[in-house]
PDB file of C-alpha atoms in Angstrom:
ATOM      1  CA  UNK B 167       2.778  44.885 -70.217  1.00 56.00           C
ATOM      2  CA  UNK B 168      -0.843  44.509 -71.430  1.00 64.00           C
ATOM      3  CA  UNK B 169      -2.186  43.471 -67.945  1.00 67.00           C
ATOM      4  CA  UNK B 170      -0.014  45.241 -65.393  1.00 69.00           C
ATOM      5  CA  UNK B 171      -2.575  44.975 -62.607  1.00 75.00           C
ATOM      6  CA  UNK B 172      -3.334  41.271 -63.102  1.00 75.00           C
ATOM      7  CA  UNK B 173      -0.070  39.860 -64.488  1.00 70.00           C
ATOM      8  CA  UNK B 174       0.966  38.269 -61.214  1.00 77.00           C
ATOM      9  CA  UNK B 175      -2.341  36.357 -61.073  1.00 77.00           C
ATOM     10  CA  UNK B 176      -2.276  35.020 -64.675  1.00 74.00           C
ATOM     11  CA  UNK B 177      -0.809  31.595 -63.989  1.00 79.00           C
ATOM     12  CA  UNK B 178      -1.355  30.202 -67.505  1.00 79.00           C
ATOM     13  CA  UNK B 179       0.605  33.091 -69.073  1.00 75.00           C
ATOM     14  CA  UNK B 180       3.289  32.932 -66.379  1.00 82.00           C
ATOM     15  CA  UNK B 181       3.748  29.188 -66.958  1.00 86.00           C
ATOM     16  CA  UNK B 182       4.875  29.991 -70.517  1.00 80.00           C
ATOM     17  CA  UNK B 183       7.670  32.180 -69.163  1.00 82.00           C
ATOM     18  CA  UNK B 184       8.570  29.692 -66.437  1.00 91.00           C
ATOM     19  CA  UNK B 185       9.135  27.071 -69.120  1.00 93.00           C
ATOM     20  CA  UNK B 186      12.386  28.889 -69.942  1.00 96.00           C
ATOM     21  CA  UNK B 187      13.808  27.109 -66.887  1.00 97.00           C
ATOM     22  CA  UNK B 188      13.124  23.787 -68.589  1.00 98.00           C
ATOM     23  CA  UNK B 189      13.921  24.856 -72.140  1.00 98.00           C
ATOM     24  CA  UNK B 190      17.159  26.826 -71.781  1.00 99.00           C
ATOM     25  CA  UNK B 191      19.244  24.013 -70.248  1.00 98.00           C
ATOM     26  CA  UNK B 192      17.850  21.708 -72.978  1.00 99.00           C
ATOM     27  CA  UNK B 193      18.764  24.174 -75.703  1.00 99.00           C
ATOM     28  CA  UNK B 194      22.262  24.698 -74.279  1.00 99.00           C
ATOM     29  CA  UNK B 195      22.811  20.934 -74.359  1.00 99.00           C
ATOM     30  CA  UNK B 196      21.924  20.885 -78.052  1.00 99.00           C
ATOM     31  CA  UNK B 197      24.349  23.705 -78.775  1.00 99.00           C
ATOM     32  CA  UNK B 198      27.112  21.927 -76.778  1.00 99.00           C
ATOM     33  CA  UNK B 199      26.492  18.755 -78.808  1.00 99.00           C
ATOM     34  CA  UNK B 200      27.107  20.585 -82.049  1.00 99.00           C
ATOM     35  CA  UNK B 201      29.833  22.863 -80.690  1.00 98.00           C
ATOM     36  CA  UNK B 202      28.134  26.074 -81.724  1.00 99.00           C
ATOM     37  CA  UNK B 203      27.806  29.414 -80.031  1.00 99.00           C
ATOM     38  CA  UNK B 204      24.637  31.525 -80.335  1.00 99.00           C
ATOM     39  CA  UNK B 205      23.074  34.795 -79.092  1.00 99.00           C
ATOM     40  CA  UNK B 206      20.319  35.031 -76.501  1.00 99.00           C
ATOM     41  CA  UNK B 207      18.378  38.295 -76.715  1.00 99.00           C
ATOM     42  CA  UNK B 208      17.267  38.504 -73.127  1.00 98.00           C
ATOM     43  CA  UNK B 209      14.817  41.001 -71.444  1.00 98.00           C
ATOM     44  CA  UNK B 210      16.777  42.433 -68.477  1.00 98.00           C
ATOM     45  CA  UNK B 211      13.914  41.757 -66.021  1.00 96.00           C
ATOM     46  CA  UNK B 212      14.251  38.064 -66.919  1.00 96.00           C
ATOM     47  CA  UNK B 213      18.005  38.278 -66.321  1.00 98.00           C
ATOM     48  CA  UNK B 214      17.446  39.655 -62.839  1.00 98.00           C
ATOM     49  CA  UNK B 215      14.700  37.138 -62.078  1.00 96.00           C
ATOM     50  CA  UNK B 216      16.547  34.073 -63.345  1.00 97.00           C
ATOM     51  CA  UNK B 217      20.242  34.759 -62.748  1.00 98.00           C
ATOM     52  CA  UNK B 218      21.077  31.037 -62.865  1.00 98.00           C
ATOM     53  CA  UNK B 219      20.020  30.942 -66.530  1.00 98.00           C
ATOM     54  CA  UNK B 220      22.259  33.934 -67.301  1.00 99.00           C
ATOM     55  CA  UNK B 221      25.157  32.097 -65.611  1.00 98.00           C
ATOM     56  CA  UNK B 222      24.452  28.934 -67.639  1.00 98.00           C
ATOM     57  CA  UNK B 223      24.346  30.806 -70.930  1.00 99.00           C
ATOM     58  CA  UNK B 224      27.581  32.669 -70.288  1.00 98.00           C
ATOM     59  CA  UNK B 225      29.326  29.526 -68.941  1.00 98.00           C
ATOM     60  CA  UNK B 226      29.214  27.938 -72.387  1.00 97.00           C
ATOM     61  CA  UNK B 227      30.417  31.040 -74.272  1.00 98.00           C
ATOM     62  CA  UNK B 228      27.177  32.298 -75.696  1.00 99.00           C
ATOM     63  CA  UNK B 229      26.385  35.966 -76.164  1.00 99.00           C
ATOM     64  CA  UNK B 230      23.562  37.721 -74.291  1.00 99.00           C
ATOM     65  CA  UNK B 231      22.252  40.806 -75.997  1.00 99.00           C
ATOM     66  CA  UNK B 232      19.646  43.414 -75.038  1.00 99.00           C
ATOM     67  CA  UNK B 233      15.906  42.847 -75.671  1.00 98.00           C
ATOM     68  CA  UNK B 234      14.140  45.434 -73.542  1.00 97.00           C
ATOM     69  CA  UNK B 235      13.551  45.366 -69.797  1.00 97.00           C
ATOM     70  CA  UNK B 236       9.965  44.044 -69.708  1.00 92.00           C
ATOM     71  CA  UNK B 237       9.750  43.400 -73.474  1.00 92.00           C
ATOM     72  CA  UNK B 238       8.282  46.934 -73.857  1.00 93.00           C
ATOM     73  CA  UNK B 239       7.612  48.018 -77.442  1.00 89.00           C
ATOM     74  CA  UNK B 240       8.961  51.433 -78.454  1.00 89.00           C
ATOM     75  CA  UNK B 241       6.180  52.553 -80.767  1.00 91.00           C
ATOM     76  CA  UNK B 242       4.243  54.219 -77.949  1.00 87.00           C
ATOM     77  CA  UNK B 243       7.250  55.468 -75.992  1.00 93.00           C
ATOM     78  CA  UNK B 244       8.844  58.940 -76.007  1.00 95.00           C
ATOM     79  CA  UNK B 245      12.583  59.302 -76.575  1.00 96.00           C
ATOM     80  CA  UNK B 246      13.025  59.916 -72.857  1.00 97.00           C
ATOM     81  CA  UNK B 247      11.192  56.736 -71.914  1.00 96.00           C
ATOM     82  CA  UNK B 248      13.202  54.733 -74.469  1.00 97.00           C
ATOM     83  CA  UNK B 249      16.401  56.089 -72.942  1.00 98.00           C
ATOM     84  CA  UNK B 250      15.168  55.191 -69.456  1.00 98.00           C
ATOM     85  CA  UNK B 251      14.487  51.546 -70.403  1.00 97.00           C
ATOM     86  CA  UNK B 252      17.727  51.252 -72.404  1.00 98.00           C
ATOM     87  CA  UNK B 253      19.831  52.672 -69.526  1.00 98.00           C
ATOM     88  CA  UNK B 254      18.173  50.275 -67.118  1.00 98.00           C
ATOM     89  CA  UNK B 255      19.130  47.355 -69.352  1.00 98.00           C
ATOM     90  CA  UNK B 256      22.734  48.526 -69.753  1.00 98.00           C
ATOM     91  CA  UNK B 257      23.129  48.882 -65.956  1.00 99.00           C
ATOM     92  CA  UNK B 258      21.813  45.365 -65.407  1.00 99.00           C
ATOM     93  CA  UNK B 259      24.124  43.943 -68.060  1.00 99.00           C
ATOM     94  CA  UNK B 260      27.127  45.596 -66.512  1.00 98.00           C
ATOM     95  CA  UNK B 261      26.254  44.350 -63.100  1.00 98.00           C
ATOM     96  CA  UNK B 262      25.490  40.767 -64.138  1.00 98.00           C
ATOM     97  CA  UNK B 263      27.940  40.180 -66.989  1.00 98.00           C
ATOM     98  CA  UNK B 264      30.714  42.682 -66.386  1.00 97.00           C
ATOM     99  CA  UNK B 265      30.116  44.594 -69.567  1.00 98.00           C
ATOM    100  CA  UNK B 266      27.394  46.459 -71.418  1.00 98.00           C
ATOM    101  CA  UNK B 267      25.555  44.704 -74.270  1.00 99.00           C
ATOM    102  CA  UNK B 268      26.911  45.096 -77.789  1.00 98.00           C
ATOM    103  CA  UNK B 269      23.699  44.342 -79.602  1.00 99.00           C
ATOM    104  CA  UNK B 270      19.918  44.882 -79.383  1.00 99.00           C
ATOM    105  CA  UNK B 271      16.789  43.480 -80.800  1.00 98.00           C
ATOM    106  CA  UNK B 272      13.728  45.687 -80.267  1.00 97.00           C
ATOM    107  CA  UNK B 273      10.897  43.934 -78.467  1.00 95.00           C
ATOM    108  CA  UNK B 274       8.196  43.258 -81.050  1.00 92.00           C
ATOM    109  CA  UNK B 275      10.693  44.571 -83.637  1.00 94.00           C
ATOM    110  CA  UNK B 276       9.501  48.067 -82.662  1.00 93.00           C
ATOM    111  CA  UNK B 277      12.593  50.157 -83.458  1.00 93.00           C
ATOM    112  CA  UNK B 278      12.227  53.904 -83.948  1.00 90.00           C
ATOM    113  CA  UNK B 279      14.649  56.475 -85.288  1.00 87.00           C
ATOM    114  CA  UNK B 280      15.286  57.570 -81.737  1.00 94.00           C
ATOM    115  CA  UNK B 281      16.057  53.967 -80.773  1.00 96.00           C
ATOM    116  CA  UNK B 282      19.016  53.717 -83.155  1.00 96.00           C
ATOM    117  CA  UNK B 283      20.476  57.040 -82.018  1.00 97.00           C
ATOM    118  CA  UNK B 284      20.174  55.994 -78.389  1.00 98.00           C
ATOM    119  CA  UNK B 285      21.979  52.746 -79.200  1.00 98.00           C
ATOM    120  CA  UNK B 286      24.789  54.598 -80.952  1.00 98.00           C
ATOM    121  CA  UNK B 287      25.172  57.023 -78.033  1.00 98.00           C
ATOM    122  CA  UNK B 288      25.589  54.099 -75.679  1.00 98.00           C
ATOM    123  CA  UNK B 289      28.222  52.255 -77.726  1.00 98.00           C
ATOM    124  CA  UNK B 290      26.120  49.475 -79.188  1.00 98.00           C
ATOM    125  CA  UNK B 291      27.581  48.010 -82.418  1.00 98.00           C
ATOM    126  CA  UNK B 292      24.591  46.276 -83.966  1.00 99.00           C
ATOM    127  CA  UNK B 293      20.841  46.059 -84.190  1.00 98.00           C
ATOM    128  CA  UNK B 294      18.873  42.922 -85.101  1.00 98.00           C
ATOM    129  CA  UNK B 295      15.399  44.457 -85.381  1.00 97.00           C
ATOM    130  CA  UNK B 296      15.082  45.616 -88.986  1.00 97.00           C
ATOM    131  CA  UNK B 297      14.145  43.875 -92.221  1.00 95.00           C
ATOM    132  CA  UNK B 298      15.564  46.219 -94.892  1.00 95.00           C
ATOM    133  CA  UNK B 299      17.909  43.786 -96.740  1.00 96.00           C
ATOM    134  CA  UNK B 300      18.916  40.151 -97.072  1.00 95.00           C
ATOM    135  CA  UNK B 301      22.480  40.821 -95.993  1.00 97.00           C
ATOM    136  CA  UNK B 302      24.084  43.044 -93.322  1.00 98.00           C
ATOM    137  CA  UNK B 303      23.890  46.784 -93.894  1.00 98.00           C
ATOM    138  CA  UNK B 304      24.918  49.920 -92.027  1.00 98.00           C
ATOM    139  CA  UNK B 305      22.610  52.472 -90.409  1.00 98.00           C
ATOM    140  CA  UNK B 306      24.233  55.881 -90.395  1.00 98.00           C
ATOM    141  CA  UNK B 307      22.522  57.798 -87.595  1.00 97.00           C
ATOM    142  CA  UNK B 308      23.187  61.315 -86.344  1.00 95.00           C
ATOM    143  CA  UNK B 309      24.913  59.814 -83.336  1.00 97.00           C
ATOM    144  CA  UNK B 310      27.070  57.191 -85.086  1.00 97.00           C
ATOM    145  CA  UNK B 311      26.827  54.012 -87.083  1.00 98.00           C
ATOM    146  CA  UNK B 312      25.013  50.830 -86.231  1.00 98.00           C
ATOM    147  CA  UNK B 313      25.381  47.538 -88.141  1.00 99.00           C
ATOM    148  CA  UNK B 314      21.999  46.112 -89.093  1.00 98.00           C
ATOM    149  CA  UNK B 315      21.738  42.334 -89.129  1.00 99.00           C
ATOM    150  CA  UNK B 316      18.292  41.742 -90.596  1.00 97.00           C
ATOM    151  CA  UNK B 317      15.690  39.079 -90.068  1.00 95.00           C
ATOM    152  CA  UNK B 318      11.930  39.057 -90.618  1.00 93.00           C
ATOM    153  CA  UNK B 319       8.814  37.345 -89.302  1.00 94.00           C
ATOM    154  CA  UNK B 320       9.052  34.173 -91.462  1.00 95.00           C
ATOM    155  CA  UNK B 321      12.338  33.404 -89.696  1.00 97.00           C
ATOM    156  CA  UNK B 322      10.772  33.799 -86.227  1.00 98.00           C
ATOM    157  CA  UNK B 323       9.221  30.824 -84.496  1.00 98.00           C
ATOM    158  CA  UNK B 324       6.367  32.970 -83.015  1.00 96.00           C
ATOM    159  CA  UNK B 325       3.965  33.037 -86.034  1.00 95.00           C
ATOM    160  CA  UNK B 326       4.584  29.324 -86.641  1.00 97.00           C
ATOM    161  CA  UNK B 327       3.765  28.105 -83.142  1.00 96.00           C
ATOM    162  CA  UNK B 328       2.462  30.721 -80.712  1.00 92.00           C
ATOM    163  CA  UNK B 329      -1.170  30.254 -79.621  1.00 89.00           C
ATOM    164  CA  UNK B 330      -2.236  31.890 -76.346  1.00 85.00           C
ATOM    165  CA  UNK B 331      -5.299  33.974 -75.565  1.00 76.00           C
ATOM    166  CA  UNK B 332      -3.416  35.576 -72.641  1.00 75.00           C
ATOM    167  CA  UNK B 333      -0.634  36.766 -74.989  1.00 75.00           C
ATOM    168  CA  UNK B 334      -3.324  37.808 -77.561  1.00 78.00           C
ATOM    169  CA  UNK B 335      -1.783  35.647 -80.255  1.00 82.00           C
ATOM    170  CA  UNK B 336      -3.823  32.841 -81.783  1.00 87.00           C
ATOM    171  CA  UNK B 337      -1.682  31.547 -84.611  1.00 85.00           C
ATOM    172  CA  UNK B 338      -2.559  28.298 -86.316  1.00 92.00           C
ATOM    173  CA  UNK B 339      -0.059  25.893 -84.804  1.00 96.00           C
ATOM    174  CA  UNK B 340       2.255  24.190 -87.342  1.00 97.00           C
ATOM    175  CA  UNK B 341       3.878  20.862 -86.910  1.00 98.00           C
ATOM    176  CA  UNK B 342       7.643  20.993 -86.314  1.00 99.00           C
ATOM    177  CA  UNK B 343       8.179  19.683 -89.868  1.00 99.00           C
ATOM    178  CA  UNK B 344       5.998  22.412 -91.369  1.00 98.00           C
ATOM    179  CA  UNK B 345       7.770  25.212 -89.436  1.00 98.00           C
ATOM    180  CA  UNK B 346      11.264  23.933 -90.243  1.00 99.00           C
ATOM    181  CA  UNK B 347      10.313  23.699 -93.902  1.00 99.00           C
ATOM    182  CA  UNK B 348       9.828  27.493 -93.870  1.00 98.00           C
ATOM    183  CA  UNK B 349      13.176  28.061 -92.203  1.00 98.00           C
ATOM    184  CA  UNK B 350      14.882  25.590 -94.567  1.00 98.00           C
ATOM    185  CA  UNK B 351      13.535  27.287 -97.701  1.00 98.00           C
ATOM    186  CA  UNK B 352      14.889  30.570 -96.374  1.00 98.00           C
ATOM    187  CA  UNK B 353      18.245  28.932 -95.735  1.00 98.00           C
ATOM    188  CA  UNK B 354      18.389  27.442 -99.250  1.00 98.00           C
ATOM    189  CA  UNK B 355      17.883  30.829-100.845  1.00 97.00           C
ATOM    190  CA  UNK B 356      20.477  32.483 -98.608  1.00 96.00           C
ATOM    191  CA  UNK B 357      22.967  29.668 -99.207  1.00 97.00           C
ATOM    192  CA  UNK B 358      22.788  30.303-102.946  1.00 96.00           C
ATOM    193  CA  UNK B 359      23.391  34.009-102.322  1.00 93.00           C
ATOM    194  CA  UNK B 360      26.125  33.417 -99.775  1.00 91.00           C
ATOM    195  CA  UNK B 361      24.133  35.582 -97.415  1.00 90.00           C
ATOM    196  CA  UNK B 362      22.974  35.811 -93.841  1.00 96.00           C
ATOM    197  CA  UNK B 363      20.240  33.868 -92.017  1.00 97.00           C
ATOM    198  CA  UNK B 364      19.267  35.299 -88.608  1.00 98.00           C
ATOM    199  CA  UNK B 365      16.620  33.013 -87.090  1.00 98.00           C
ATOM    200  CA  UNK B 366      14.605  33.821 -83.976  1.00 98.00           C
ATOM    201  CA  UNK B 367      13.714  31.128 -81.456  1.00 98.00           C
ATOM    202  CA  UNK B 368      11.973  31.762 -78.154  1.00 97.00           C
ATOM    203  CA  UNK B 369      13.041  29.073 -75.594  1.00 98.00           C
ATOM    204  CA  UNK B 370       9.517  28.651 -74.183  1.00 96.00           C
ATOM    205  CA  UNK B 371       8.192  28.236 -77.711  1.00 96.00           C
ATOM    206  CA  UNK B 372      10.760  26.157 -79.664  1.00 98.00           C
ATOM    207  CA  UNK B 373      12.327  24.566 -76.579  1.00 98.00           C
ATOM    208  CA  UNK B 374       9.367  22.153 -76.411  1.00 98.00           C
ATOM    209  CA  UNK B 375      10.493  18.591 -76.954  1.00 98.00           C
ATOM    210  CA  UNK B 376       9.201  17.803 -80.426  1.00 99.00           C
ATOM    211  CA  UNK B 377      10.148  21.240 -81.769  1.00 99.00           C
ATOM    212  CA  UNK B 378      13.625  21.220 -80.375  1.00 99.00           C
ATOM    213  CA  UNK B 379      14.224  17.675 -81.662  1.00 99.00           C
ATOM    214  CA  UNK B 380      13.391  18.949 -85.133  1.00 99.00           C
ATOM    215  CA  UNK B 381      15.644  21.995 -84.713  1.00 99.00           C
ATOM    216  CA  UNK B 382      18.512  19.730 -83.712  1.00 99.00           C
ATOM    217  CA  UNK B 383      17.932  17.562 -86.833  1.00 99.00           C
ATOM    218  CA  UNK B 384      17.979  20.726 -88.928  1.00 99.00           C
ATOM    219  CA  UNK B 385      21.234  22.004 -87.371  1.00 99.00           C
ATOM    220  CA  UNK B 386      22.865  18.656 -88.169  1.00 99.00           C
ATOM    221  CA  UNK B 387      21.594  18.893 -91.753  1.00 99.00           C
ATOM    222  CA  UNK B 388      23.089  22.345 -92.179  1.00 98.00           C
ATOM    223  CA  UNK B 389      26.421  21.279 -90.698  1.00 98.00           C
ATOM    224  CA  UNK B 390      26.570  18.287 -93.063  1.00 98.00           C
ATOM    225  CA  UNK B 391      25.901  20.599 -96.062  1.00 97.00           C
ATOM    226  CA  UNK B 392      29.169  22.385 -95.306  1.00 97.00           C
ATOM    227  CA  UNK B 393      30.307  25.991 -95.780  1.00 96.00           C
ATOM    228  CA  UNK B 394      27.885  27.179 -93.074  1.00 98.00           C
ATOM    229  CA  UNK B 395      29.147  29.408 -90.261  1.00 98.00           C
ATOM    230  CA  UNK B 396      27.246  29.267 -86.965  1.00 98.00           C
ATOM    231  CA  UNK B 397      28.143  32.349 -84.976  1.00 99.00           C
ATOM    232  CA  UNK B 398      26.885  34.780 -82.366  1.00 99.00           C
ATOM    233  CA  UNK B 399      25.340  37.925 -83.740  1.00 99.00           C
ATOM    234  CA  UNK B 400      28.210  39.937 -82.196  1.00 99.00           C
ATOM    235  CA  UNK B 401      30.727  37.794 -84.159  1.00 99.00           C
ATOM    236  CA  UNK B 402      28.770  38.451 -87.355  1.00 99.00           C
ATOM    237  CA  UNK B 403      28.798  42.212 -86.683  1.00 99.00           C
ATOM    238  CA  UNK B 404      32.563  42.051 -86.024  1.00 99.00           C
ATOM    239  CA  UNK B 405      33.054  40.153 -89.306  1.00 98.00           C
ATOM    240  CA  UNK B 406      31.099  42.847 -91.190  1.00 98.00           C
ATOM    241  CA  UNK B 407      33.315  45.564 -89.619  1.00 98.00           C
ATOM    242  CA  UNK B 408      36.506  43.634 -90.512  1.00 98.00           C
ATOM    243  CA  UNK B 409      35.367  43.255 -94.099  1.00 98.00           C
ATOM    244  CA  UNK B 410      34.740  46.993 -94.316  1.00 98.00           C
ATOM    245  CA  UNK B 411      38.103  47.751 -92.781  1.00 98.00           C
ATOM    246  CA  UNK B 412      40.096  45.528 -95.144  1.00 98.00           C
ATOM    247  CA  UNK B 413      38.008  46.463 -98.191  1.00 98.00           C
ATOM    248  CA  UNK B 414      36.991  42.901 -98.983  1.00 98.00           C
ATOM    249  CA  UNK B 415      33.251  43.768 -98.905  1.00 97.00           C
ATOM    250  CA  UNK B 416      31.262  46.953 -98.491  1.00 97.00           C
ATOM    251  CA  UNK B 417      27.690  46.865 -97.196  1.00 97.00           C
ATOM    252  CA  UNK B 418      24.903  49.199 -98.195  1.00 97.00           C
ATOM    253  CA  UNK B 419      24.914  52.385 -96.051  1.00 98.00           C
ATOM    254  CA  UNK B 420      21.524  53.903 -95.228  1.00 97.00           C
ATOM    255  CA  UNK B 421      21.305  57.379 -93.778  1.00 96.00           C
ATOM    256  CA  UNK B 422      18.894  57.618 -90.851  1.00 94.00           C
ATOM    257  CA  UNK B 423      16.177  58.684 -90.413  1.00 92.00           C
ATOM    258  CA  UNK B 424      14.437  57.721 -93.627  1.00 91.00           C
ATOM    259  CA  UNK B 425      12.082  60.681 -93.169  1.00 88.00           C
ATOM    260  CA  UNK B 426      12.173  63.669 -90.863  1.00 83.00           C
ATOM    261  CA  UNK B 427       8.434  63.889 -90.328  1.00 81.00           C
ATOM    262  CA  UNK B 428       5.015  63.156 -91.586  1.00 80.00           C
ATOM    263  CA  UNK B 429       4.780  62.811 -95.352  1.00 75.00           C
ATOM    264  CA  UNK B 430       2.991  65.891 -96.727  1.00 74.00           C
ATOM    265  CA  UNK B 431       0.463  63.915 -98.752  1.00 73.00           C
ATOM    266  CA  UNK B 432      -0.727  62.291 -95.529  1.00 70.00           C
ATOM    267  CA  UNK B 433      -1.676  65.559 -93.918  1.00 66.00           C
ATOM    268  CA  UNK B 434      -5.446  65.815 -93.346  1.00 63.00           C
ATOM    269  CA  UNK B 435      -7.075  67.990 -95.990  1.00 60.00           C
ATOM    270  CA  UNK B 436      -9.335  70.876 -94.974  1.00 55.00           C
ATOM    271  CA  UNK B 437     -12.851  70.506 -96.283  1.00 55.00           C
ATOM    272  CA  UNK B 438     -14.132  73.490 -98.237  1.00 51.00           C
ATOM    273  CA  UNK B 439     -17.179  74.973 -96.592  1.00 53.00           C
ATOM    274  CA  UNK B 440     -20.176  75.137 -98.905  1.00 54.00           C
ATOM    275  CA  UNK B 441     -21.933  78.389 -99.679  1.00 49.00           C
TER     276      UNK B 441
END
């Protein structure tokens, strides 16, 4: 998106994306080994371009959820453009999977108040873009409710590993042990709470051999700990709804939008002209 005129020529950057073809089968093998199902938030352009990877993900019972078309951030988009991109994704999902997506993670976590209303209008049940709690909560929009399943940057592999001038990210690269130590500390705190841990792994980032080996070791460690439920994000959203319906647990409900417009104190002040 940053280099539309030269993207097709940028082989170094493209080779990152192409690594998905190596990483996704490897990741699926790890999930099969442990008998767990997970969610792949997949840009719809990638789905169209690599249909064999979509087929492989679905074959083993994993969920595919929406993640933009070209990983376009919403912060600079109008409501109409957001609707255009979202409808394009939904159409591709229906054509390739037989059903529209149930969940969405905003590319770059750029979710706007319009984004949530557009999701509700199109029958989405959950969003995984926001960071407003440690447990699931409900976003009450003017178009309907969306279940929020929060994460945040510390639980994303990108700041731990990603270093590419082409992608304009130059993070200090951590060792796999250092990165997993961050995820593990987050897990320990959530385990005490009995809460939710939504981690974010990019196949072409964490699917590298040493990193995925350490992820597999960590998964085994969590399974051995016991009382840990590995689930797709759609399953978690359905569990939240079931708890609400039977009264066993009630999440926080937040009315959207937080604010209708610019906060008055931020309005530029007129300078008084001197005499």
